[in-house]
XYZ file of C-alpha atoms in Angstrom:
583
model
C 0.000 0.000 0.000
C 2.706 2.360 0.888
C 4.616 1.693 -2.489
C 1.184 2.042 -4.300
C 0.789 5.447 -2.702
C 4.373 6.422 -3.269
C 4.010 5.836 -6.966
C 1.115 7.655 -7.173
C 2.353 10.764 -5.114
C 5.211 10.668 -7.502
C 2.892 10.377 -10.461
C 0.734 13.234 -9.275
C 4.078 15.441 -8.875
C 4.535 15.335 -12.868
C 1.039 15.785 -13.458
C 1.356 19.367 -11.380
C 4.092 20.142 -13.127
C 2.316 19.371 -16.440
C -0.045 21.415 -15.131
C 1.910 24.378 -14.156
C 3.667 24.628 -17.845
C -0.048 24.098 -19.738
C -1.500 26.776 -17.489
C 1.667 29.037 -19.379
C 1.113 28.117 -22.784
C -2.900 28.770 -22.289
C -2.396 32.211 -21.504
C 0.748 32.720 -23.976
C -1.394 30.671 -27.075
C -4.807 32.967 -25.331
C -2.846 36.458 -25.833
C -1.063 36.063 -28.856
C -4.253 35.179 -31.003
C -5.669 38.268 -29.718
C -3.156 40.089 -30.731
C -3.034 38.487 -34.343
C -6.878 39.052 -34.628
C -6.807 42.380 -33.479
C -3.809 43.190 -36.325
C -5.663 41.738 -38.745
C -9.143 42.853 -38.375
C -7.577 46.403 -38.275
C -5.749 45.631 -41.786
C -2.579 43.995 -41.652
C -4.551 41.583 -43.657
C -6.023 37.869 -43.730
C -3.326 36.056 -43.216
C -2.926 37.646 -39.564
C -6.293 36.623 -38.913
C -5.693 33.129 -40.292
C -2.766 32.753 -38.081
C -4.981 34.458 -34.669
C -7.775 31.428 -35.530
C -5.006 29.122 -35.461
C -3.592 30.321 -32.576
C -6.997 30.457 -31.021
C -7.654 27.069 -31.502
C -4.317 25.809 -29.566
C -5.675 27.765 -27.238
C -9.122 25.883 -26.749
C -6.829 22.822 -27.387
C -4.839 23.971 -24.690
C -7.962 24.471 -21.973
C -9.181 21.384 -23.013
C -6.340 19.419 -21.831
C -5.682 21.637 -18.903
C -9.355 20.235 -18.314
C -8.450 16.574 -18.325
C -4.742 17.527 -16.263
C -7.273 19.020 -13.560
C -9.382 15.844 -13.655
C -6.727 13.369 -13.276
C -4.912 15.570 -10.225
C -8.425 15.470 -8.649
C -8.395 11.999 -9.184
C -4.956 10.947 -7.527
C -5.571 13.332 -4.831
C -8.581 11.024 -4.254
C -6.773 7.893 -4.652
C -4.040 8.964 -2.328
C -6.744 9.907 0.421
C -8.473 6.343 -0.090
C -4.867 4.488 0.509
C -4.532 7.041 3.545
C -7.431 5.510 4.969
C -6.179 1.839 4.576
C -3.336 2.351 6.071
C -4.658 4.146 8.892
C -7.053 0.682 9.181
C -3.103 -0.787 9.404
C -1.967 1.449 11.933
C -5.048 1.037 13.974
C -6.191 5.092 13.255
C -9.070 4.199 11.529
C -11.558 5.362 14.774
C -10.738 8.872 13.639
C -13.104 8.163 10.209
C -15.732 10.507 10.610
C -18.277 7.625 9.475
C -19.408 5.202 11.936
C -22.757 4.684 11.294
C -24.017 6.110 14.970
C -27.057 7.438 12.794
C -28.286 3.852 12.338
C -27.807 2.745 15.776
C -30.856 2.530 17.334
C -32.026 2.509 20.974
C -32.858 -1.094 20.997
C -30.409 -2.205 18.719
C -28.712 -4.308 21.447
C -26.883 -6.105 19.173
C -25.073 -3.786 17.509
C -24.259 -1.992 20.416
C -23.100 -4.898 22.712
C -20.785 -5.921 19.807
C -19.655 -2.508 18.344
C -21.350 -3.165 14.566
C -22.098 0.841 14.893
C -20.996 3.148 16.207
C -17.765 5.082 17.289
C -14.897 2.446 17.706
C -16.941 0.198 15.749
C -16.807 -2.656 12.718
C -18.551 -0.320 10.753
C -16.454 2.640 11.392
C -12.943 0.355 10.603
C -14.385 -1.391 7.367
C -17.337 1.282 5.380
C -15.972 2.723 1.965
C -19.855 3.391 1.179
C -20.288 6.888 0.239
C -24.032 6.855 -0.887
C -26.995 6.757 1.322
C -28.295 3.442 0.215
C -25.085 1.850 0.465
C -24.389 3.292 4.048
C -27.928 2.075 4.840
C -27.620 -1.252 3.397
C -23.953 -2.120 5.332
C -25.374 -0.888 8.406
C -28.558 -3.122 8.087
C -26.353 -5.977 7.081
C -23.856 -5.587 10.058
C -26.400 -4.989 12.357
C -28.132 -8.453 10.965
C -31.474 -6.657 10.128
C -30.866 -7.985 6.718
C -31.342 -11.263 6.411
C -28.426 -12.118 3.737
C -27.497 -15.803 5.282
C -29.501 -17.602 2.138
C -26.521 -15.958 -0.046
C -23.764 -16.388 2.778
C -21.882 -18.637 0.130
C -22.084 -16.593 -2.847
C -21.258 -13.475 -0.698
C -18.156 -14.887 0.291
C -17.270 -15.995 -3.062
C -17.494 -12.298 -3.772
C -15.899 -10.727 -1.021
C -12.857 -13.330 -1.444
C -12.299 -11.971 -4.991
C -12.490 -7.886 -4.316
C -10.565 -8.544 -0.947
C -7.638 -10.550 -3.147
C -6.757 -9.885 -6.958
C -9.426 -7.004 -6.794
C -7.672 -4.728 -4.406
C -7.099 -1.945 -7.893
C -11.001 -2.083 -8.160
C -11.495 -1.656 -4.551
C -9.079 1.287 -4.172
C -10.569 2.931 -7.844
C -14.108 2.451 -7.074
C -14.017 4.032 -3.717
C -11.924 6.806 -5.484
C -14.707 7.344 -8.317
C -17.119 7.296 -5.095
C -15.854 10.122 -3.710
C -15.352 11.714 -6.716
C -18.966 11.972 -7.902
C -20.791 11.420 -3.920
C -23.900 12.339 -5.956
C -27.634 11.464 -4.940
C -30.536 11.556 -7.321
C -33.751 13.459 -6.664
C -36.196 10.931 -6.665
C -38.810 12.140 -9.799
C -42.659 11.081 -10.745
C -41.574 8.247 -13.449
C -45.355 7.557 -14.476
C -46.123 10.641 -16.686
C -46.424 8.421 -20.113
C -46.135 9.289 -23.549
C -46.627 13.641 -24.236
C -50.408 14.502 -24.898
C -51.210 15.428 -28.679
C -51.567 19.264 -27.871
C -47.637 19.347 -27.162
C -46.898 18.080 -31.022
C -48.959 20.683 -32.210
C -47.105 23.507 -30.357
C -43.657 21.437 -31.085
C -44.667 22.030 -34.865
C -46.229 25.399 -34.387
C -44.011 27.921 -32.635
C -41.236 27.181 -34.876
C -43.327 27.674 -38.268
C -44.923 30.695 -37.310
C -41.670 32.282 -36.506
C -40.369 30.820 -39.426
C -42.546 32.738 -41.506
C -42.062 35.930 -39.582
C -38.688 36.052 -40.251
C -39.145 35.099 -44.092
C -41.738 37.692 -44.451
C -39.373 40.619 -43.034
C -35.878 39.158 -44.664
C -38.156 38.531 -48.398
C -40.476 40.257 -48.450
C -40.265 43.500 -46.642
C -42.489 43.059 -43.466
C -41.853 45.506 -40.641
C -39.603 43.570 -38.090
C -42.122 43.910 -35.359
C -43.695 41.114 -36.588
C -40.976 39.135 -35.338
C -41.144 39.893 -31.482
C -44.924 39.340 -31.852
C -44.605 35.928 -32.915
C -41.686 35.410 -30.610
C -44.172 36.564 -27.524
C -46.506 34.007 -28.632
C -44.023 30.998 -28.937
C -42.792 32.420 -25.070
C -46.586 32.427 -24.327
C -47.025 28.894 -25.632
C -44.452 27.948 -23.777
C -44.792 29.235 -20.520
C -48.683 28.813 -20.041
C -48.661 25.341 -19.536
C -45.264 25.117 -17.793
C -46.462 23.200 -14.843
C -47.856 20.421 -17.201
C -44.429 19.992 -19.338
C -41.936 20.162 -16.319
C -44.166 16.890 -14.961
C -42.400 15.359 -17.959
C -39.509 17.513 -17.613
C -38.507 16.087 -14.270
C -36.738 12.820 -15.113
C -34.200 15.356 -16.529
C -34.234 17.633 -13.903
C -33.551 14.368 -11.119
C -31.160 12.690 -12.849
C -29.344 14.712 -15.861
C -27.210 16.690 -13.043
C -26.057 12.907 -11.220
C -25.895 10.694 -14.404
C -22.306 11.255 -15.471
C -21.194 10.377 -11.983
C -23.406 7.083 -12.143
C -21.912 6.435 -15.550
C -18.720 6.930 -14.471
C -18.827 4.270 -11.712
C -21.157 1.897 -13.582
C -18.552 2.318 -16.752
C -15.822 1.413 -14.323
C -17.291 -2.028 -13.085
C -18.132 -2.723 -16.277
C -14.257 -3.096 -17.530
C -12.960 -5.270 -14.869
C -13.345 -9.222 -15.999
C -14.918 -11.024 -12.275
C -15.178 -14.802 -11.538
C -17.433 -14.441 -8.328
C -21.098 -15.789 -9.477
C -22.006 -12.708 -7.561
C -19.940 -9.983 -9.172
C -20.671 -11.422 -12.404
C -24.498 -11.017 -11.842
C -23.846 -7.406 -10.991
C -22.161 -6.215 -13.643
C -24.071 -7.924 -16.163
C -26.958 -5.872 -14.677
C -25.093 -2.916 -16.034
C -23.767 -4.325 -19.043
C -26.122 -6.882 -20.078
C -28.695 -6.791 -23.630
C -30.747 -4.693 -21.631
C -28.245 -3.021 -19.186
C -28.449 0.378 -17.799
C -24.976 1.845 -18.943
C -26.343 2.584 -22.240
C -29.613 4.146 -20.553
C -27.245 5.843 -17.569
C -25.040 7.392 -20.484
C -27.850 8.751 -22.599
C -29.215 10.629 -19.658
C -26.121 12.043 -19.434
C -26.065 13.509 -22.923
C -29.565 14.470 -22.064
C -28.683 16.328 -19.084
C -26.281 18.171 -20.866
C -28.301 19.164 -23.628
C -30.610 20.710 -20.981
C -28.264 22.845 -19.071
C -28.693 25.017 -21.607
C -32.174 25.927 -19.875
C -29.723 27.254 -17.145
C -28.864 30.378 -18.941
C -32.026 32.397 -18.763
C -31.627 34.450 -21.890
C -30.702 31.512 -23.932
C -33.383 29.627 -22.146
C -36.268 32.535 -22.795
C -34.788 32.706 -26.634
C -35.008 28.739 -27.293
C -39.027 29.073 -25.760
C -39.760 31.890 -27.678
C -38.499 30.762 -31.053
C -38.979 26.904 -31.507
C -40.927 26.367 -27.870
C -37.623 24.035 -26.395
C -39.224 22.537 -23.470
C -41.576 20.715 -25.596
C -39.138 19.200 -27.167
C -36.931 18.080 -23.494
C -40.578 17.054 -22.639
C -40.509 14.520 -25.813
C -36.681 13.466 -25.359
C -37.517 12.992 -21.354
C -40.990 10.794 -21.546
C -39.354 8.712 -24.332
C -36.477 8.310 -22.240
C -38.783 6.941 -19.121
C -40.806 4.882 -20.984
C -37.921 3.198 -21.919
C -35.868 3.132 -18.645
C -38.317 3.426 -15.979
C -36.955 2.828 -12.481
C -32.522 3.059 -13.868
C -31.917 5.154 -11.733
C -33.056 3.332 -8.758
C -31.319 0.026 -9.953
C -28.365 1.822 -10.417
C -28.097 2.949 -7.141
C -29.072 -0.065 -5.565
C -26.179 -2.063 -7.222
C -23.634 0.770 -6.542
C -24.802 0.054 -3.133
C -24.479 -3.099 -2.934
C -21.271 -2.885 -4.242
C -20.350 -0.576 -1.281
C -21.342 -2.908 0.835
C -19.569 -6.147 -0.743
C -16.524 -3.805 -0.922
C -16.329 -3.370 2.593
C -16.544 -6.555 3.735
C -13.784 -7.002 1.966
C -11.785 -4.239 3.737
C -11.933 -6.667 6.425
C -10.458 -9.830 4.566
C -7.882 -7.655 3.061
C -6.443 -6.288 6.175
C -6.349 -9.244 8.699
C -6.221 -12.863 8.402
C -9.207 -14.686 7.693
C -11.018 -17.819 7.098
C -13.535 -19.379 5.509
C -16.316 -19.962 8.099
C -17.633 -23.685 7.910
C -21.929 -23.315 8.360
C -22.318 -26.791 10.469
C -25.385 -29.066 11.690
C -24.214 -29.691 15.055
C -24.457 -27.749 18.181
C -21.405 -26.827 18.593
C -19.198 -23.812 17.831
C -15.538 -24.945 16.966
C -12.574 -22.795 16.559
C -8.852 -22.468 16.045
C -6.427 -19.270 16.409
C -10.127 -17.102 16.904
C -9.199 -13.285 17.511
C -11.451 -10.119 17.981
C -10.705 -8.225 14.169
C -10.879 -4.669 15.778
C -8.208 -4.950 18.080
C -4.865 -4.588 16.367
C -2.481 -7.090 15.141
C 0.151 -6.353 17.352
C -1.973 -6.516 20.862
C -4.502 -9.184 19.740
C -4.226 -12.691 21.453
C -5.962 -15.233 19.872
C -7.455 -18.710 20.994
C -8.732 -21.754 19.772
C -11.847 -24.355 21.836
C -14.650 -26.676 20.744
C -17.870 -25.406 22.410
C -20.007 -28.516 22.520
C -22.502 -28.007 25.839
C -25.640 -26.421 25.335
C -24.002 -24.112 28.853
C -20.603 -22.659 28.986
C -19.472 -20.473 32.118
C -16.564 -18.696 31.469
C -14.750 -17.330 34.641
C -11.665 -15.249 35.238
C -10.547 -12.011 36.924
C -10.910 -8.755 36.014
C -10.121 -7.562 32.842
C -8.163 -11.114 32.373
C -10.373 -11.227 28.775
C -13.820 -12.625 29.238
C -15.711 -10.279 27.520
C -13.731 -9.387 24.859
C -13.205 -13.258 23.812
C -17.272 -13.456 23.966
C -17.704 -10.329 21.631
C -15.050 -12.394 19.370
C -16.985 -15.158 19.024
C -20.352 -13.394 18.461
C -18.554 -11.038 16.191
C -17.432 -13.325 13.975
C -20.231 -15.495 14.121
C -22.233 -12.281 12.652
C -19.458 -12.181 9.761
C -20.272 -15.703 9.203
C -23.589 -15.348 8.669
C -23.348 -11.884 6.515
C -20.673 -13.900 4.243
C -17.683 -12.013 4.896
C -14.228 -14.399 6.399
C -14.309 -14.945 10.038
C -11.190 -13.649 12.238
C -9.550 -17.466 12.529
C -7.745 -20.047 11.488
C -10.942 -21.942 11.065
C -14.458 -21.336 12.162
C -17.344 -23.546 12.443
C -20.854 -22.873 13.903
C -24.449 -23.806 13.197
C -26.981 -21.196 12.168
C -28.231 -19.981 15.162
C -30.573 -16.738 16.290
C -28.219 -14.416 17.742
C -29.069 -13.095 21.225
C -26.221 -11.194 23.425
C -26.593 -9.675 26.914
C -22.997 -7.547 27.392
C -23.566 -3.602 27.573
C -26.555 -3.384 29.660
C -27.803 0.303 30.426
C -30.428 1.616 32.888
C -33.199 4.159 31.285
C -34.147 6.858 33.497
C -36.391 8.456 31.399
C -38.385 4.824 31.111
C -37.805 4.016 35.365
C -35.838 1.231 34.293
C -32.784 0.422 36.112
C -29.470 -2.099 34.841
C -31.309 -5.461 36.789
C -34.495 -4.535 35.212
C -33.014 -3.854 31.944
C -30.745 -7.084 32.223
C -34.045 -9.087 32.897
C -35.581 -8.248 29.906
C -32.673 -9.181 27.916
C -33.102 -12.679 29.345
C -36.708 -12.660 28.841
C -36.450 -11.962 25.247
C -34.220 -15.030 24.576
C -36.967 -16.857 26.746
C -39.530 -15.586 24.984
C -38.140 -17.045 21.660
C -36.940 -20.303 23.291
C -40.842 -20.948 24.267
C -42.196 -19.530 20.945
C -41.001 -22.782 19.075
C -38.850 -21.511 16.356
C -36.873 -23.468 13.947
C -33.604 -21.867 14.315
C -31.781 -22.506 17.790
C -30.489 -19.865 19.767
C -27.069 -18.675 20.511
C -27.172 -16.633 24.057
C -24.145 -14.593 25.099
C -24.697 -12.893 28.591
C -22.079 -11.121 30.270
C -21.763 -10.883 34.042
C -25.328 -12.141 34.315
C -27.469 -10.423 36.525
C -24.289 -8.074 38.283
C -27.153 -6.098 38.835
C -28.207 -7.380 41.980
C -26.845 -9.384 44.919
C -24.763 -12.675 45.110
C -27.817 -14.686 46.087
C -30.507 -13.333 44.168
C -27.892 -13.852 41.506
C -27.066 -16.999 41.434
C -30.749 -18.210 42.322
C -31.815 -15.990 38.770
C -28.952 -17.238 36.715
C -29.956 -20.912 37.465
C -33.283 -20.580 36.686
C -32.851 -18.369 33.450
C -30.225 -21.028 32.151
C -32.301 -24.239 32.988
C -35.071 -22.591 31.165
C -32.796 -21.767 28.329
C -31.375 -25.295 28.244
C -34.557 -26.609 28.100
C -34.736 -25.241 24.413
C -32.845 -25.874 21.402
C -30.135 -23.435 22.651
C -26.593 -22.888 23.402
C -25.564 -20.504 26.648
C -22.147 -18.788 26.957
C -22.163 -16.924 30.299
C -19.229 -15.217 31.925
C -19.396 -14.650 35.694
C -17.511 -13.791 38.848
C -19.721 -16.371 41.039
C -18.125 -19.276 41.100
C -21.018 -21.030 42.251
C -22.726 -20.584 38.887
C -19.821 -22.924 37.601
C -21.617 -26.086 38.814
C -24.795 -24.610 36.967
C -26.777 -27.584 35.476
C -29.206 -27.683 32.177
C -32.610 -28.898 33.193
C -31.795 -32.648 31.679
C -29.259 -32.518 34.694
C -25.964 -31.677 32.507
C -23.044 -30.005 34.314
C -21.973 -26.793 32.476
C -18.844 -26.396 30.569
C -16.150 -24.788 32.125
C -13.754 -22.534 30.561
C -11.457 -19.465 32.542
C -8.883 -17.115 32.014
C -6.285 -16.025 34.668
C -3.181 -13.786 35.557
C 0.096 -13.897 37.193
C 1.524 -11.688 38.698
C 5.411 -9.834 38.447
C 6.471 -7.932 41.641
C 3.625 -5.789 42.205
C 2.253 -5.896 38.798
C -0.295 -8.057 37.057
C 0.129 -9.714 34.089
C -2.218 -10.692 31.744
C -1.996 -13.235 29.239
C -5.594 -13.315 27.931
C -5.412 -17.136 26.972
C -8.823 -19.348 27.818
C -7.799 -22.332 29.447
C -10.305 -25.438 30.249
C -11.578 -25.823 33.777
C -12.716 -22.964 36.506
C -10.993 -20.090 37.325
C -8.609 -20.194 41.307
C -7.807 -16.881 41.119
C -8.709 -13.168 42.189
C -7.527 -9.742 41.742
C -9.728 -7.085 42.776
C -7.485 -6.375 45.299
C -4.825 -6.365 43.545
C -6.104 -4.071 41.128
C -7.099 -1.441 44.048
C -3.870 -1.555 45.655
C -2.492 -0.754 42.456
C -4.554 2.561 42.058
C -3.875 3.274 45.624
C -7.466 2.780 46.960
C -6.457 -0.290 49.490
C -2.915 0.721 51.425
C -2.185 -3.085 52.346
């Protein structure tokens, strides 16, 4: 990445330069026609003019390529700032992206908050190259598992595989040409049909009776007056029934300004070859017998042929003289009722590509696996790590979770929690398609429910117990509502709400009636007593732990689970060493 961005910094040096040295000759080429044309319109004869027209003509040469200079600065600029951000992702700076999908967290959203899909510090945040609104919507609703993409899981990794490998140019160009255009359609009435007759008639009439002002005062001696009254009555043709044409109008008016940036993306996916079943489907979309490039590109030249409506006089001229908005009316309904609903298609696979694309942020940046979807109920892993904590601190572990209730204990901040979110985490990016953070993975499809980050409500009277209690009484509610998918619960610290006692009485109830269900239970707990907890067919919990040691008067931790129940304690410890407890 470095040498890519090296390369191009280097590349975008001589382009400057280019720059500098065309921006010369422009004004040099610019002057000296002038000059020539001036000398020979004031009789130094033609041949000065010849040479000023020549002269003038470098000169429009000359801002034309001082055009295309400017567009490919603005584009390595881009490029440069998109390789910025992946290796900020490297160097673990990437919580300073201004983009981390808090807007789509919502207040119940447990999920995604207890696991940090949105939201500051989150996988969002570290992974999103969307840019559009659809495809920031559609990654959030996908990492946040309110879109249901596990039928596809297969064919989505298939795709993510090939962007996050031999695709990495199309990745790093297509978030470039993103950010480049960033350009959202005004959504326009499609259903307007074919023009009425009456518009034909004034398409055919304001230009012939202007027509035949203009031949009767140029052959035939008419007093020129007769021209402005016919051009009043084209501009009152025109203008009367406004309101009616700019209904057909509109498709222009929504898309012509935003259809060269869609082009320009869609024209870029459609010249890179894919072997992803996935990627294939998408661009043929675009490119296809009946793609939408072609339709995408002649709204383009349609948009551009209407700017000139932009320039009032020239606007009020074209009205008054051939009645022009008739005739964008008639190149804008034809249009529709030939590409209805483009526009929306095109967004919605530029958004989906945003989405695919950074999944694969993910798989390009950190080692990854292929996650195995299995039938039995068990969740089975090797070298599993947490993907948002950075290579160089990350400590990664490998178990076979086979009881339907695992307690994990440990001291404080020895890893419990974090090695829980792993293992949701990446059971999420199993189910979305994307690689999970291991050396293997394997899990059955299971309902996701997770109990970590629970928060009182004051405005709602509802304190952290209460709130923790309805947490568990969801996942009860859909263990006794006989659904066909089992149940994955993660609960952190169960109950800490409350006291030892009423703790450990709750927890063993809440798991037996879990247990009782088609269910697995990972629980992590300071009460060692909830490590003899028992399903209700009378089956002993699983027992994992995680522990420190201890150098002088510092404790060390090494964040590895290890079978059996934790021995060990150090909230002392960890008070002494803040000063709070003297001996």
């Amino acid at each position: 990445m470095n040498e890519r961005k090296n390369k191009t910094l280097k590349h975008l040096k001589e382009l400057k330069n280019r720059y500098s040295r065309l921006s010369v000759l422009r004004l040099v080429s610019f002057l000296i026609s002038i000059v020539f044309l001036i000398s020979g319109i004031t009789g130094n004869g033609l041949i000065f003019i010849v040479i000023g027209i020549i002269l003038f003509a470098l000169f429009m040469y000359f801002v034309q390529m001082h055009t295309d200079l400017n567009n490919k600065i603005k584009h390595d600029e881009i490029y440069i700032t998109v390789l910025d951000r992946y290796i900020s992702r490297k160097e673990g700076k990437w919580t300073d992206f201004s983009d981390d999908g808090s807007e789509y967290l919502s207040k119940d959203d447990t999920l995604s908050y207890d696991l940090d899909l949105l939201g500051r510090g989150s996988l969002y945040q570290y992974i999103s190259v969307a840019h559009s609104l659809k495809g920031k919507k559609l990654l959030a609703d996908t990492l946040s598992m309110k879109r249901d993409v596990f039928p596809m899981h297969e064919k989505r990794y298939e795709a993510i595989k090939e962007l996050a490998g031999i695709k990495d140019s199309f990745r790093y160009e297509f978030e470039t040409m993103l950010i480049r255009t960033s350009s959202e359609y005004r959504p326009v009435n499609e259903d307007a049909g074919s023009i009425p007759f009456w518009m034909y008639i004034f398409m055919a009439l304001i230009p012939i009776i202007n027509i035949i002002s203009i031949v009767l005062v140029l052959g035939f001696g008419y007093n020129p007056g007769i021209i402005l009254i016919t051009f009043m009555a084209g501009l009152m043709f025109s203008w009367i029934p406004k309101g009616k044409v700019d209904s057909y109008i509109s498709p222009i008016y929504g898309y012509g300004k935003v259809a060269g940036d869609y082009y320009l993306v869609l024209n870029g996916l459609s010249k890179v070859e894919f072997e992803s079943e996935l990627l294939r489907e998408q661009k043929g979309k675009v490119t296809g017998k009946n793609g939408i490039l072609k339709a995408v590109k002649s709204m383009e030249k349609i948009g551009g042929l209407s700017n000139i409506s932009f320039n009032p006089l020239i606007h009020m001229l074209l009205s008054g003289f051939v009645g022009w908005d008739f005739y964008l009316a008639l190149i804008a309904s034809r249009w529709t009722l030939k590409n209805k609903g483009v526009f929306d298609e095109s967004g919605e696979i530029i958004a989906e590509l945003e989405e695919l694309i950074s999944l694969s942020v993910l798989m390009a940046l950190n080692d990854t696996c292929k996650p195995e979807i299995i039938s039995d109920r068990k969740i089975e892993f090797e070298d599993l790590y947490h993907p948002l904590i950075s290579s160089d601190k990350v400590v990664r572990n490998s178990a076979e979770l086979s009881n339907s209730v695992t307690v994990i204990t440990g001291s404080n901040m020895s890893g419990k929690t974090t090695f829980m979110r792993a293992i949701a985490i990446n059971t999420v990016l199993s189910y979305i398609g994307c690689g999970a953070a291991a050396s293997t993975f394997r899990v059955p499809h299971m309902k996701l429910f997770t109990s970590m980050r629970v928060r009182d409500d004051v405005s709602e009277g509802i304190s952290t117990f209460y709130a923790e209690i309805l947490r568990i009484k969801a996942m009860a509610d859909y263990a006794g509502a006989g659904n066909e998918l089992p149940m994955l619960c993660l609960i952190d610290e169960i109950f800490k709400g409350t006291n030892s006692a009423d703790r450990i009485v709750g927890a063993t109830e809440a798991v037996s009636t879990l247990s009782d269900a088609d269910c697995m239970v990972i629980l992590t707990t300071h009460d060692f007593e909830l490590c003899d907890l028992k399903t209700k067919s009378g089956k002993t919990a699983e027992n994992y732990h995680f522990e420190e040691s201890y150098k002088g008067d510092e404790i060390v931790f090494d964040y590895k689970l290890k079978h059996g129940r934790c021995t060990t304690r150090n909230a002392i410890s960890l008070l002494k060493m803040v000063g709070i407890v003297k001996n």
